Coordinates of C-alpha atoms in Angstrom, one line a residue:
X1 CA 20.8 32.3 -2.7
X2 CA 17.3 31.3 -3.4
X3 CA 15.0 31.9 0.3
X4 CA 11.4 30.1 -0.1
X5 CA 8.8 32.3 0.7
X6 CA 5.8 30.5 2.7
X7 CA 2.4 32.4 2.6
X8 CA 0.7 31.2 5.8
X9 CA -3.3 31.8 5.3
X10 CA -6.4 30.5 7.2
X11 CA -7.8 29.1 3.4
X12 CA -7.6 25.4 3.7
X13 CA -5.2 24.1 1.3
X14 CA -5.8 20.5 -0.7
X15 CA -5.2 17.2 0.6
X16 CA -2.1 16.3 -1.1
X17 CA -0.5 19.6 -0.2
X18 CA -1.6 19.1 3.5
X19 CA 0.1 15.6 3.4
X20 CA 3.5 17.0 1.9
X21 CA 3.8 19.7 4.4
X22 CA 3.1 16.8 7.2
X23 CA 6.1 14.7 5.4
X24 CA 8.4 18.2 5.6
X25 CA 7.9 18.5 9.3
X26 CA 9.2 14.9 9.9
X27 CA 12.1 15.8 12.2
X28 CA 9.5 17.5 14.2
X29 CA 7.5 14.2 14.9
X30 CA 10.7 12.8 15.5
X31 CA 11.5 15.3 17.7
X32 CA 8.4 15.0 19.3
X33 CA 8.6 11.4 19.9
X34 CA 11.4 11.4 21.8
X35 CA 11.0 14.0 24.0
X36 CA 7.8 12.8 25.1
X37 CA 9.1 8.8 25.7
X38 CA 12.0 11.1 27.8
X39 CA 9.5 12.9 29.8
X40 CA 7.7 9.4 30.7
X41 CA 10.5 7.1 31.5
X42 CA 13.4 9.1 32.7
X43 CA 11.0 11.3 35.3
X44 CA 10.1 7.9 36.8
X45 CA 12.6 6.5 39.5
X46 CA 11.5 2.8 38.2
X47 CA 11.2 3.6 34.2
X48 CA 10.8 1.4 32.1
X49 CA 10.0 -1.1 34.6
X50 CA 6.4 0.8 34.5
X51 CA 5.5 0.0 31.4
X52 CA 6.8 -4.1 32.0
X53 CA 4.7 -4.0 35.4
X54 CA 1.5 -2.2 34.1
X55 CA -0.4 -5.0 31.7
X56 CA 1.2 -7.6 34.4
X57 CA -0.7 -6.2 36.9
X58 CA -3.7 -5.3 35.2
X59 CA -3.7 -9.1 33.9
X60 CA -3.4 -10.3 37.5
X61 CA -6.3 -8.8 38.7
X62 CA -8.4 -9.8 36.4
X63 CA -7.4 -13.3 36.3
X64 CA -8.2 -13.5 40.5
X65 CA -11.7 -12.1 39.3
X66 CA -12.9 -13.9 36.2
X67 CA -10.8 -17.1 36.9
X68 CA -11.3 -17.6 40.6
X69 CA -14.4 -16.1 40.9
X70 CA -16.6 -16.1 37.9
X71 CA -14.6 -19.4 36.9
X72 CA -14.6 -18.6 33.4
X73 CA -13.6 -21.6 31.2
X74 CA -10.5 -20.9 28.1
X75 CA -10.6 -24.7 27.1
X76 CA -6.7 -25.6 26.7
X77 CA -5.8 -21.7 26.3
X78 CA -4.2 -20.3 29.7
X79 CA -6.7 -17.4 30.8
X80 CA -3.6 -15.3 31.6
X81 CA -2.8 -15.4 27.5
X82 CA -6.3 -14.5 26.6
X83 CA -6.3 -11.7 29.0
X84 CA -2.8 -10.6 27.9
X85 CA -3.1 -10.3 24.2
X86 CA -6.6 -8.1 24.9
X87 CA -4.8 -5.8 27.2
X88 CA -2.0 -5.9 24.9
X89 CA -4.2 -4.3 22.1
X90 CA -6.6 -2.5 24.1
X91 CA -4.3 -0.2 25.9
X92 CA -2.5 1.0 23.1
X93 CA -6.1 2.5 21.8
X94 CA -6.5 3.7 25.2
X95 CA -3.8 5.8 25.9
X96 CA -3.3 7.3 22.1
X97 CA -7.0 8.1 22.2
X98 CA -6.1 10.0 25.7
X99 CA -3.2 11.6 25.2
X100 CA -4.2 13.1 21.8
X101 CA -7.5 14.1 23.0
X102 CA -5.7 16.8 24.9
X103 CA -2.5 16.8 22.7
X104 CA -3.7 20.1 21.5
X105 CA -4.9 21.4 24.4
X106 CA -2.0 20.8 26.2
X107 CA 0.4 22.1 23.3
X108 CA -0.9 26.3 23.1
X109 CA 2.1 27.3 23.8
X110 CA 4.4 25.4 20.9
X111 CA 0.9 25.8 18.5
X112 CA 1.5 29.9 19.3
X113 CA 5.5 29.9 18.6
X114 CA 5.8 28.2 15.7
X115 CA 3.8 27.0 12.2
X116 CA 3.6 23.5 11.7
X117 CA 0.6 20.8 10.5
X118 CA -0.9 20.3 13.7
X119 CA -1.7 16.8 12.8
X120 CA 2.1 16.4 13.8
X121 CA 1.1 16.2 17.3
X122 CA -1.1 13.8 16.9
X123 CA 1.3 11.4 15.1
X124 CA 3.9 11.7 17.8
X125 CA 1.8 10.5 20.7
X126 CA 1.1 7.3 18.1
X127 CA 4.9 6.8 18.2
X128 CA 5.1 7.0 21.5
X129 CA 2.3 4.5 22.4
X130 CA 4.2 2.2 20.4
X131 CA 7.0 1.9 22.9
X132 CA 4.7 0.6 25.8
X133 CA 2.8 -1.6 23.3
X134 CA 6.3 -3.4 22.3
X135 CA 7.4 -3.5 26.1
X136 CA 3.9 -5.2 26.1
X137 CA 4.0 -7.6 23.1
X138 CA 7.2 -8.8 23.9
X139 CA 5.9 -9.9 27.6
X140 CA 3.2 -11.5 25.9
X141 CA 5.3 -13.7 23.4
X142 CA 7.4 -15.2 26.3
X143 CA 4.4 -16.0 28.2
X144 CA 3.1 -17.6 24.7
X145 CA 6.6 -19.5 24.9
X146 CA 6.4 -20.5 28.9
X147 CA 2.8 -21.9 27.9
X148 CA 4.6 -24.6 25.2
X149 CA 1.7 -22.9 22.9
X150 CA 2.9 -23.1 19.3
X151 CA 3.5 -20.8 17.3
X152 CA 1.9 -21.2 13.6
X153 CA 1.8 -20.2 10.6
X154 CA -1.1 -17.8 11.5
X155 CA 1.1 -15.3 13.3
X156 CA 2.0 -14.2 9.7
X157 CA -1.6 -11.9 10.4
X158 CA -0.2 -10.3 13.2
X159 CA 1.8 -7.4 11.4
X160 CA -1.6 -6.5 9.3
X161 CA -3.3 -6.6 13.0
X162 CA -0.9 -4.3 14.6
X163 CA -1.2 -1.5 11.3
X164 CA -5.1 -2.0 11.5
X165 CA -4.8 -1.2 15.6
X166 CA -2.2 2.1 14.7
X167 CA -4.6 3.3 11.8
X168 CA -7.8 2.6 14.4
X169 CA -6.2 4.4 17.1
X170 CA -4.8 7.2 15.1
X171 CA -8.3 7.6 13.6
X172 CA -10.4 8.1 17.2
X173 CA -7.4 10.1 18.2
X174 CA -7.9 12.6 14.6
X175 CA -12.2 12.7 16.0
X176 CA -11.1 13.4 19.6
X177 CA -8.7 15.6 19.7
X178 CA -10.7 18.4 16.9
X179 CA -13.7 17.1 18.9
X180 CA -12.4 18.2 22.6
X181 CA -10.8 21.4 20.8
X182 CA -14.0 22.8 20.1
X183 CA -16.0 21.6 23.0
X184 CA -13.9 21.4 25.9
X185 CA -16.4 19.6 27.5
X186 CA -15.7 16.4 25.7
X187 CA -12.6 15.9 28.1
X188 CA -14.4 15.4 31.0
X189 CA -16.4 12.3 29.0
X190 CA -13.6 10.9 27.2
X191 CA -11.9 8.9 29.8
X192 CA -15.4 7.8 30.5
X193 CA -16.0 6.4 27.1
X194 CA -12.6 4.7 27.0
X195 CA -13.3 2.7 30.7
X196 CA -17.0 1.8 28.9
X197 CA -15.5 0.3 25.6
X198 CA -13.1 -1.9 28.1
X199 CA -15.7 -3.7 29.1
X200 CA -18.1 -4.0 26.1
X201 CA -15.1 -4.5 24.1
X202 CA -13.6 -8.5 24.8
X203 CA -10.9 -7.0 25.7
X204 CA -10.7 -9.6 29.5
X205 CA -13.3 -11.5 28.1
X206 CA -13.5 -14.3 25.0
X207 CA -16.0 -13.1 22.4
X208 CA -18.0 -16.2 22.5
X209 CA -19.4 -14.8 25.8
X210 CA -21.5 -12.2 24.6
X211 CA -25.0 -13.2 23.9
X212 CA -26.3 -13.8 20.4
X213 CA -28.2 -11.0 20.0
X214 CA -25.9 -8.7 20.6
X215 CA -23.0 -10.3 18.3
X216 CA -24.1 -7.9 15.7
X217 CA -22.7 -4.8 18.0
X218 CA -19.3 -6.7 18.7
X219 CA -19.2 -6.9 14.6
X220 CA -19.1 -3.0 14.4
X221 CA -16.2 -2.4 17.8
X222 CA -13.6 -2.4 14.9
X223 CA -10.7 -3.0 18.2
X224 CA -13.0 -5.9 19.4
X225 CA -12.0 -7.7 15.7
X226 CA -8.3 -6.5 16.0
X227 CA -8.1 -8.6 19.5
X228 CA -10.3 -11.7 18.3
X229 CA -7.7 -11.4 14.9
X230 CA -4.6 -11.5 17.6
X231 CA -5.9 -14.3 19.5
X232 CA -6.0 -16.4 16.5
X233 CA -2.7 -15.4 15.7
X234 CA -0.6 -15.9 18.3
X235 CA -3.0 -18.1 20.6
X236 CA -4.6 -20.5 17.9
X237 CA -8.2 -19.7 19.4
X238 CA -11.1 -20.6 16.5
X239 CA -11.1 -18.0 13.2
X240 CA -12.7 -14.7 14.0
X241 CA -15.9 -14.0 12.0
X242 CA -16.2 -12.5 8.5
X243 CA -18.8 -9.9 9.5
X244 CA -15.7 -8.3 11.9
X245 CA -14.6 -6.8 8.8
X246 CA -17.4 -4.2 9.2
X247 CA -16.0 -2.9 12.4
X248 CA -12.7 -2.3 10.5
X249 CA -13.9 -1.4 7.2
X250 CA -16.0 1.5 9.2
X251 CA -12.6 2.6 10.4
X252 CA -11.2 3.3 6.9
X253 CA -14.3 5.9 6.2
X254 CA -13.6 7.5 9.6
X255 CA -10.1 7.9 8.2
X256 CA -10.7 9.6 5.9
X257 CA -13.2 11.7 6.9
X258 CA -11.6 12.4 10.1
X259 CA -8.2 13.8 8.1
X260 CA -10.5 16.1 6.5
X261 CA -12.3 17.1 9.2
X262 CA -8.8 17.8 11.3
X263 CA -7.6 19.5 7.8
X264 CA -10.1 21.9 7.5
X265 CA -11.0 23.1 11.2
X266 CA -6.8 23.5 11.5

């Protein structure tokens, strides 16, 4: 019987190897996954009721404040919609850029047991943001349906949207989580950072409302493009602007770079 020997050494190994040893620890991602969407839902007395009432409630609010009191006009789009389909998006950055900042931090005691591609943390709190953001979408798409908005051809975007929002997400969550390993202090300004970019971000907000002059900074918030590309997917608003693709193509470098970076401080 032939026993593989694995030589486990602090001398960073190459890329490809790095992303074969992440594809051999699947079942641990798996594994992962679903003990973490256990933990959230079954501890709960309500469940998954949580995750229905959560963007209902944060759309709510912010429909009594920018529709009855700032009075902010949608044209023949419900504000409701609008409002929906930014939470929609916005959260699911939100929570994987949370939860994986202190994924590591949180898992000393698994990292000391066993050898494994830390990065494997990482991917399973992506997974399991992805059950709240279908819960979410799938609120959305009936609301689309009550509204007798129709659906076109456009909505054909929306699987490249939700990819670009995983890869986004997964790439802040890659800077965050080596970032806060290091300098522990980086917790404590994270959740800070996250509650700023919800408001410079159009996330409650069409993008048509920011002033001119500062376009060019919407151009480079690679999730503010993601949101302006579902709008005009599944609500028909006008074509988002070219120059958006330098938010997202900045997010590609990070990628990259950030896989490295995670590789080689592992």
């Amino acid at each position: 019987m032939n026993n593989k020997i694995t030589h486990i050494t602090s001398k960073s190994t190459s890329i490809g190897t790095y992303l074969s040893d992440i594809y051999h620890y699947r079942y641990l991602i798996y594994t992962l996954t679903l003990r973490d969407i256990k933990l959230r839902y079954t501890q709960t007395t309500l469940g998954w009721f949580w995750a229905v009432m959560q963007p209902i409630i944060t759309m709510a609010v912010f429909t009594f404040f920018f529709v009855f009191i700032i009075k902010i006009n949608t044209g023949d789009i419900p504000y409701p919609l609008i409002a929906l389909s930014g939470i929609l998006i916005w959260n699911y950055f939100g929570s994987i850029a949370n939860s994986a900042s202190i994924s590591l931090i949180s898992s000393q005691e698994l990292i000391k047991k066993m050898r494994f591609p830390k990065i494997c943390l990482l991917i399973s709190k992506t997974f399991v943001g992805l059950s709240d953001f279908l819960i979410a979408f799938i609120i959305l798409f009936i609301a689309i349906i009550m509204s007798d908005i129709s659906i076109t051809i456009n909505i054909l975007y929306l699987p490249v949207l939700i990819i670009l929002n995983i890869i986004t997400s997964f790439t802040f969550a890659l800077w965050f989580s080596a970032l806060t390993f290091k300098n522990r202090d980086l917790l404590n300004l994270i959740p800070h950072i996250i509650t700023l970019g919800t408001w410079i971000t159009p996330v409650f907000y069409m993008s048509t409302m920011i002033p001119t002059q500062f376009s060019f900074l919407t151009y480079l918030n690679p999730i503010a493009g993601i949101i302006e590309g579902a709008r005009f997917s599944l609500l028909g608003t006008s074509s988002p602007s070219k120059w958006y693709l330098l938010g997202i193509s900045s997010v590609l470098i990070l990628f990259i770079g950030g896989l490295f970076y995670f590789k080689n401080i592992e």
